[in-house]
Amino acid sequence: MHISQNDRLFILKALKEDIRIDGRNPFDSRKVTVTLGLHNASATVSMGSTRVTTTIVPVLDAPFPDRPNEGTLRFNAEYSPMASSEFEGGRHSEAGMEMIRLLEQVLRNSRAVDREALCVLAGQKVWHLDVNVTVLDHAGNLTDACLLSAVAALMVFRRPEVEINTSNSGSGVARTLVLSPAVREPLPLSLHQLPLSTTFALFGAGESIVIDPTSREEAAASGVVTIIVNTNSDICAIRKASGVGIPLAQVQRLMHLASNRASEMMQDLKEVLQQHEASRVSSRVRRHASAPQQLGATSRSVNMLPPNDISATVQPYQLQEQDSGSGEETSSGEDDMSVGNPVRMIASSAEGVPISSHAQEAQYQEAALQHILTGGRSQRKAAPVDRPVASKKTAIGLQKEPQIDLDFLEGDTDPEKDVLDMRKALQTKNKQWQA
Amino acid sequence: MVCVGDRIDTDMQEGFLRGHGTQVLDGQLVATECGLVERVNKLVSVRPLRQRYSAALGDIVIGRVTEVAGKRWRLDIGARQEVSLQLSSVDLPGGAQRRRTAEDEIKMRTIFKEGDLLSAEVQSLHADGSIALHTRSAKYGKLTGGDLLYVPAALVKRQKHHFTNLTTMGITMILGCNGMVWLAPTHEGSSAAASSTSAPEQTAAKAPASAAEREAVSKAANAVRLLASLSMNISPASLLNVCKVCAERGVQAKDMLTASFIGAMLEEESQQRLQTSL
Amino acid sequence: MEFVTPEGLRRDGRRPKELRQLKCEVGVFPHADGSATFNIGNTQVIATVFGPRVADSRGESSTDRAIVKCAYSESHFAAGSRRQRKGRGDRRTAELASTVRKALEETILVELFPKAQIDLGIQVLQADGSVLAACINAAMLAVADAGIPMRDMIAATTVGYLESTPLLDINHTERTGNGPELLLALHVNQDKAIIITEEGAVNPETLEGMAELAEQGCKAVGKFLRQSLLEHIQRHATVRGLTVK
């Protein structure tokens, strides 16, 4: 980024009096916000206006021949022109490559992620994790934001459970089946180190130093130093790869500041993760109590599946449409009966469901939640397990199947209360189911 | 003799002028290059052994045309800066003294085109540091029918005469300050350079050199190469000296660059220096 | 694998604070503006410099300073086993080239040459640890040979930490110990650190010790480089008949 001489001089002059152009003190960082994706594979970090997203995509495939027991981590950093006019398109910008090298060094070469734990079947199948860091908005200090989002994504990521089935095949090759999250809870990664970085900008001949520079400050700076510290207060990496020279004594001081900032950031990150975990658990509950849904717009029949014999078909979630020409007396609310939950049918343990994208699942989950919370008049058409839903105001001829017993539901049409009741109901059903 | 970062002693003088190759740090004069300290009155500078040629006003240089651009030619003289020869700085054929018209601009290639070698003088430096040359004299202009050598620019000192006629050998030598040396057989009645004022037909009609002329030129060229390899200064005198030694020992032109002759030259040189120092 | 014996000797017989043997030669390629070779132990690097010259591309050139470019290449026979891939053009070599470039960019007085370009070429002949440090040292010698003015002498060295001992100037075998590694490039007269890269988890006190050792190492290398340059000038000045005051 280019800034005018005037701007540069102004920034330097202000720094001599310990004032920064955005009003911060030299050693203040911008506010950091971390948003975690509900489907457990992404983290978005905002530091002031800088925004970076990291997504992790797991791929089950053969391992590298020289490391048959280890999974791999592949890093990709996308410094796209969307984020800043100084980035050219294409994948090989110098800054992007440096970022990839830094991530590889700190997260892969340092064995921060346990790669042996990613092994499914030695020599045949391991998890390859593609960690994609995308810079959405560049307002300075991409290093810290990228690393934080990568670490957050690794901490929130859950990899699917895999079952190995050696019985069926005649060839002797084991078949691996990826189990959907509805069957077995996916697992977190095994992380040995959680490195977080702090970037400093040096100005003039190195006498002024600030933490977490904005892009204008970076353009006016004469040097940049990044120090990466992990949770044990060990220094994981120092990168001063350019810029004006500084005395080594300064570096000690910077290490100390970086250590403090890293522990603060880790605190905040852990809080966000806890909150996220809580919401994940509650959505899991809903998922396990999922109901079969209705196929097709016209058929209002609900698949009735006896609880013990579940088919493995995945049925896409469809919001039932009102069939206006039916002539039947339906309350519009009734149509929203296909409440419930995503889609994924609970698979039997004998067959695995090919893993569909987390995005799809999230979509369904979220649609379901939305639906539960806002849709339909009669929300009490809760979805008990495996039972077709109906309302008390059932219209004649709508249903072709037996009524469900709604005796656990009572009362009036208060939506909020209905939701709470429903949750309670689901929980009890869930317990039944688990038992 | 100093290295980069060494402090230069200025205690003896009260004030000093900072010259090339130095910088002031914390009130101390520090060298920025490795080389010898030169003190001329109050000017303190450091001269390195080797440096890419950096043009100064009045230097005579030899260069090759790389581009014919709008109203100027761009040349390569192996210098640090950009070099150009303006259309207004050359003599038009026919000796006309007039304002350059658009027609002249179109006909630029008839004067010099890409790949031509020419000798010129540094006229001025532009504001952005680039160099402007001129060939407004009979002795400058296109060079043909000779041998061009590249030597380190530092070995060519600024002298009174850069165009010399080595009558004993029958060749003309042009010592470019940028380290390019031109050797050509002397032609009767005209200077070594075919100046731009002569009509194109004349230059084309130059007869090819005879065997004797070629031998003389190659002898001189080898002498220059030898001097360059020994890092000795190149001047007409030193060249003639080498040729003299060569003649004394009956060495042929093709054997001048053998190790034995180079050794012999070194001996000569050291003896001469001993004599001068005594 | 043991890296430091109880008597305090390393696998190659050095003491922990000992540098390997240094050797260099300045002005090896007469055609380049500046050139040099630098050997530290078994690591051998050649560097050449062209420039300052007119920038090739107007778009890249800067009106107030020279741009510095670096082309880095490792020979196929440089490492222990013949390299399968090209020795340049991949991410790792791009990073190495970029580091050498930035180190020299900060050292050369680029403001003196507007619109110019300085080209560095680095060729690694033998890689036995501390390769990047050797490249920086070789590049500095080449730049000095080319007569390009510099702020200060830059010298680089690496320090490792194995078996609770900081080790100066690690070689390839010691690198395989996967301990923390620190590279320091220092302006030796002004005591300013230009490049600091540390990899591997290490606690701050240990790092302090490593940094101190690295500083001493850089100063020792700097002394050697200075000595070599002065000898080179001495030799040539004598031949040219220039007197030394």
Tab-separated table of N, CA and C in Angstrom, chain A residues 277-346:
chain	number	residue	atom	x	y	z
A	277	GLU	N	-19.318	-24.592	22.022
A	277	GLU	CA	-19.534	-25.987	22.407
A	277	GLU	C	-20.931	-26.165	22.982
A	278	ALA	N	-21.340	-25.216	23.797
A	278	ALA	CA	-22.662	-25.309	24.389
A	278	ALA	C	-23.742	-25.340	23.314
A	279	SER	N	-23.610	-24.452	22.348
A	279	SER	CA	-24.648	-24.437	21.324
A	279	SER	C	-24.576	-25.686	20.465
A	280	ARG	N	-23.384	-26.201	20.330
A	280	ARG	CA	-23.247	-27.440	19.542
A	280	ARG	C	-23.942	-28.607	20.219
A	281	VAL	N	-23.774	-28.652	21.516
A	281	VAL	CA	-24.385	-29.764	22.244
A	281	VAL	C	-25.891	-29.700	22.118
A	282	SER	N	-26.438	-28.510	22.267
A	282	SER	CA	-27.894	-28.444	22.211
A	282	SER	C	-28.386	-28.760	20.807
A	283	SER	N	-27.641	-28.412	19.827
A	283	SER	CA	-28.127	-28.760	18.489
A	283	SER	C	-27.975	-30.243	18.242
A	284	ARG	N	-27.033	-30.832	18.884
A	284	ARG	CA	-26.868	-32.287	18.758
A	284	ARG	C	-28.075	-33.011	19.313
A	285	VAL	N	-28.546	-32.485	20.409
A	285	VAL	CA	-29.737	-33.076	21.004
A	285	VAL	C	-30.874	-33.083	20.008
A	286	ARG	N	-31.080	-31.973	19.389
A	286	ARG	CA	-32.150	-31.885	18.405
A	286	ARG	C	-31.923	-32.863	17.278
A	287	ARG	N	-30.702	-32.982	16.917
A	287	ARG	CA	-30.411	-33.838	15.769
A	287	ARG	C	-30.743	-35.279	16.052
A	288	HIS	N	-30.407	-35.708	17.257
A	288	HIS	CA	-30.658	-37.108	17.547
A	288	HIS	C	-32.127	-37.415	17.685
A	289	ALA	N	-32.913	-36.382	17.894
A	289	ALA	CA	-34.346	-36.613	18.006
A	289	ALA	C	-35.035	-36.313	16.708
A	290	SER	N	-34.347	-36.530	15.645
A	290	SER	CA	-34.902	-36.053	14.378
A	290	SER	C	-36.037	-36.932	13.922
A	291	ALA	N	-36.911	-36.308	13.142
A	291	ALA	CA	-38.075	-37.022	12.622
A	291	ALA	C	-37.877	-37.251	11.161
A	292	PRO	N	-38.498	-38.242	10.646
A	292	PRO	CA	-38.477	-38.449	9.203
A	292	PRO	C	-39.295	-37.358	8.569
A	293	GLN	N	-38.975	-37.042	7.385
A	293	GLN	CA	-39.827	-36.011	6.837
A	293	GLN	C	-40.595	-36.427	5.664
A	294	GLN	N	-41.263	-35.474	5.131
A	294	GLN	CA	-42.276	-35.769	4.149
A	294	GLN	C	-41.700	-35.599	2.781
A	295	LEU	N	-42.059	-36.535	1.996
A	295	LEU	CA	-41.503	-36.507	0.641
A	295	LEU	C	-42.506	-35.909	-0.294
A	296	GLY	N	-42.075	-35.071	-1.069
A	296	GLY	CA	-42.932	-34.571	-2.125
A	296	GLY	C	-43.960	-33.588	-1.621
A	297	ALA	N	-44.316	-32.764	-2.516
A	297	ALA	CA	-45.238	-31.724	-2.089
A	297	ALA	C	-46.654	-32.258	-1.918
A	298	THR	N	-46.951	-33.145	-2.729
A	298	THR	CA	-48.347	-33.587	-2.679
A	298	THR	C	-48.573	-34.624	-1.600
A	299	SER	N	-47.625	-35.426	-1.455
A	299	SER	CA	-47.862	-36.469	-0.464
A	299	SER	C	-47.701	-35.890	0.906
A	300	ARG	N	-48.712	-35.966	1.585
A	300	ARG	CA	-48.617	-35.484	2.949
A	300	ARG	C	-48.412	-36.609	3.916
A	301	SER	N	-48.229	-37.701	3.342
A	301	SER	CA	-48.033	-38.809	4.274
A	301	SER	C	-46.611	-38.758	4.762
A	302	VAL	N	-46.529	-39.110	5.923
A	302	VAL	CA	-45.204	-39.085	6.514
A	302	VAL	C	-44.719	-40.504	6.577
A	303	ASN	N	-43.554	-40.614	6.314
A	303	ASN	CA	-42.974	-41.932	6.384
A	303	ASN	C	-43.052	-42.449	7.778
A	304	MET	N	-43.649	-43.529	7.868
A	304	MET	CA	-43.742	-44.008	9.217
A	304	MET	C	-42.736	-45.100	9.402
A	305	LEU	N	-41.839	-44.815	10.219
A	305	LEU	CA	-40.797	-45.810	10.411
A	305	LEU	C	-40.833	-46.249	11.850
A	306	PRO	N	-40.976	-47.463	12.000
A	306	PRO	CA	-40.946	-47.953	13.382
A	306	PRO	C	-39.561	-47.677	13.970
A	307	PRO	N	-39.536	-47.416	15.172
A	307	PRO	CA	-38.299	-46.919	15.771
A	307	PRO	C	-37.111	-47.845	15.617
A	308	ASN	N	-37.339	-49.090	15.544
A	308	ASN	CA	-36.168	-49.941	15.572
A	308	ASN	C	-35.615	-50.273	14.216
A	309	ASP	N	-36.354	-49.925	13.231
A	309	ASP	CA	-35.871	-50.351	11.933
A	309	ASP	C	-35.735	-49.141	11.048
A	310	ILE	N	-34.569	-48.613	11.049
A	310	ILE	CA	-34.426	-47.368	10.343
A	310	ILE	C	-33.712	-47.602	9.062
A	311	SER	N	-34.201	-46.969	8.102
A	311	SER	CA	-33.548	-47.155	6.808
A	311	SER	C	-32.395	-46.182	6.701
A	312	ALA	N	-31.596	-46.476	5.790
A	312	ALA	CA	-30.377	-45.656	5.697
A	312	ALA	C	-30.467	-44.603	4.631
A	313	THR	N	-31.640	-44.432	4.134
A	313	THR	CA	-31.694	-43.447	3.054
A	313	THR	C	-31.645	-42.032	3.596
A	314	VAL	N	-31.018	-41.250	2.901
A	314	VAL	CA	-30.967	-39.835	3.279
A	314	VAL	C	-32.083	-39.135	2.581
A	315	GLN	N	-32.903	-38.529	3.331
A	315	GLN	CA	-34.019	-37.850	2.688
A	315	GLN	C	-33.848	-36.352	2.807
A	316	PRO	N	-33.885	-35.741	1.740
A	316	PRO	CA	-33.674	-34.305	1.807
A	316	PRO	C	-34.823	-33.615	2.495
A	317	TYR	N	-34.466	-32.625	3.173
A	317	TYR	CA	-35.468	-31.882	3.897
A	317	TYR	C	-36.265	-31.041	2.933
A	318	GLN	N	-37.561	-31.129	3.013
A	318	GLN	CA	-38.360	-30.278	2.149
A	318	GLN	C	-39.414	-29.620	2.975
A	319	LEU	N	-39.480	-28.379	2.786
A	319	LEU	CA	-40.545	-27.679	3.467
A	319	LEU	C	-41.814	-28.015	2.743
A	320	GLN	N	-42.718	-28.476	3.454
A	320	GLN	CA	-43.923	-28.930	2.782
A	320	GLN	C	-44.666	-27.744	2.229
A	321	GLU	N	-45.150	-27.941	1.033
A	321	GLU	CA	-45.872	-26.809	0.469
A	321	GLU	C	-47.347	-27.013	0.625
A	322	GLN	N	-47.943	-25.924	0.707
A	322	GLN	CA	-49.381	-26.000	0.814
A	322	GLN	C	-49.959	-26.336	-0.510
A	323	ASP	N	-50.732	-27.310	-0.485
A	323	ASP	CA	-51.353	-27.699	-1.731
A	323	ASP	C	-52.672	-26.960	-1.828
A	324	SER	N	-52.638	-25.897	-2.520
A	324	SER	CA	-53.813	-25.030	-2.488
A	324	SER	C	-55.013	-25.659	-3.162
A	325	GLY	N	-54.680	-26.503	-4.099
A	325	GLY	CA	-55.844	-27.044	-4.817
A	325	GLY	C	-56.458	-28.264	-4.174
A	326	SER	N	-55.958	-28.523	-3.064
A	326	SER	CA	-56.417	-29.795	-2.490
A	326	SER	C	-57.838	-29.727	-2.017
A	327	GLY	N	-58.189	-28.579	-1.670
A	327	GLY	CA	-59.563	-28.483	-1.194
A	327	GLY	C	-59.729	-29.000	0.210
A	328	GLU	N	-58.686	-29.446	0.669
A	328	GLU	CA	-58.847	-29.956	2.016
A	328	GLU	C	-58.685	-28.849	3.005
A	329	GLU	N	-59.265	-29.123	4.044
A	329	GLU	CA	-59.206	-28.089	5.036
A	329	GLU	C	-57.935	-28.221	5.819
A	330	THR	N	-57.105	-27.488	5.403
A	330	THR	CA	-55.888	-27.558	6.198
A	330	THR	C	-55.619	-26.213	6.781
A	331	SER	N	-55.209	-26.283	7.897
A	331	SER	CA	-54.734	-25.016	8.426
A	331	SER	C	-53.293	-24.928	7.941
A	332	SER	N	-52.993	-23.809	7.566
A	332	SER	CA	-51.650	-23.678	6.974
A	332	SER	C	-50.581	-24.131	7.940
A	333	GLY	N	-50.967	-24.034	9.126
A	333	GLY	CA	-49.965	-24.440	10.101
A	333	GLY	C	-49.661	-25.910	10.026
A	334	GLU	N	-50.629	-26.590	9.633
A	334	GLU	CA	-50.407	-28.037	9.644
A	334	GLU	C	-49.343	-28.449	8.669
A	335	ASP	N	-49.283	-27.682	7.672
A	335	ASP	CA	-48.311	-28.083	6.679
A	335	ASP	C	-46.910	-27.965	7.190
A	336	ASP	N	-46.822	-27.195	8.168
A	336	ASP	CA	-45.461	-27.060	8.635
A	336	ASP	C	-45.120	-28.177	9.546
A	337	MET	N	-45.713	-29.253	9.258
A	337	MET	CA	-45.485	-30.271	10.216
A	337	MET	C	-44.222	-30.965	10.081
A	338	SER	N	-43.690	-30.803	9.018
A	338	SER	CA	-42.491	-31.606	8.899
A	338	SER	C	-41.418	-30.926	9.677
A	339	VAL	N	-41.736	-30.817	10.832
A	339	VAL	CA	-40.869	-30.144	11.718
A	339	VAL	C	-39.731	-30.999	11.918
A	340	GLY	N	-38.852	-30.490	12.359
A	340	GLY	CA	-37.997	-31.387	12.951
A	340	GLY	C	-36.767	-31.214	12.316
A	341	ASN	N	-36.219	-32.163	12.072
A	341	ASN	CA	-34.834	-32.067	12.065
A	341	ASN	C	-34.265	-32.640	10.879
A	342	PRO	N	-33.171	-32.306	10.846
A	342	PRO	CA	-32.445	-32.626	9.690
A	342	PRO	C	-32.469	-34.050	9.437
A	343	VAL	N	-32.261	-33.895	8.462
A	343	VAL	CA	-32.401	-34.725	7.413
A	343	VAL	C	-31.778	-36.000	7.565
A	344	ARG	N	-30.713	-35.943	8.105
A	344	ARG	CA	-29.978	-37.152	8.067
A	344	ARG	C	-30.746	-38.219	8.774
A	345	MET	N	-30.905	-39.256	8.121
A	345	MET	CA	-31.598	-40.340	8.780
A	345	MET	C	-30.607	-41.033	9.628
A	346	ILE	N	-31.093	-41.553	10.624
A	346	ILE	CA	-30.169	-42.243	11.515
A	346	ILE	C	-29.793	-43.543	10.862
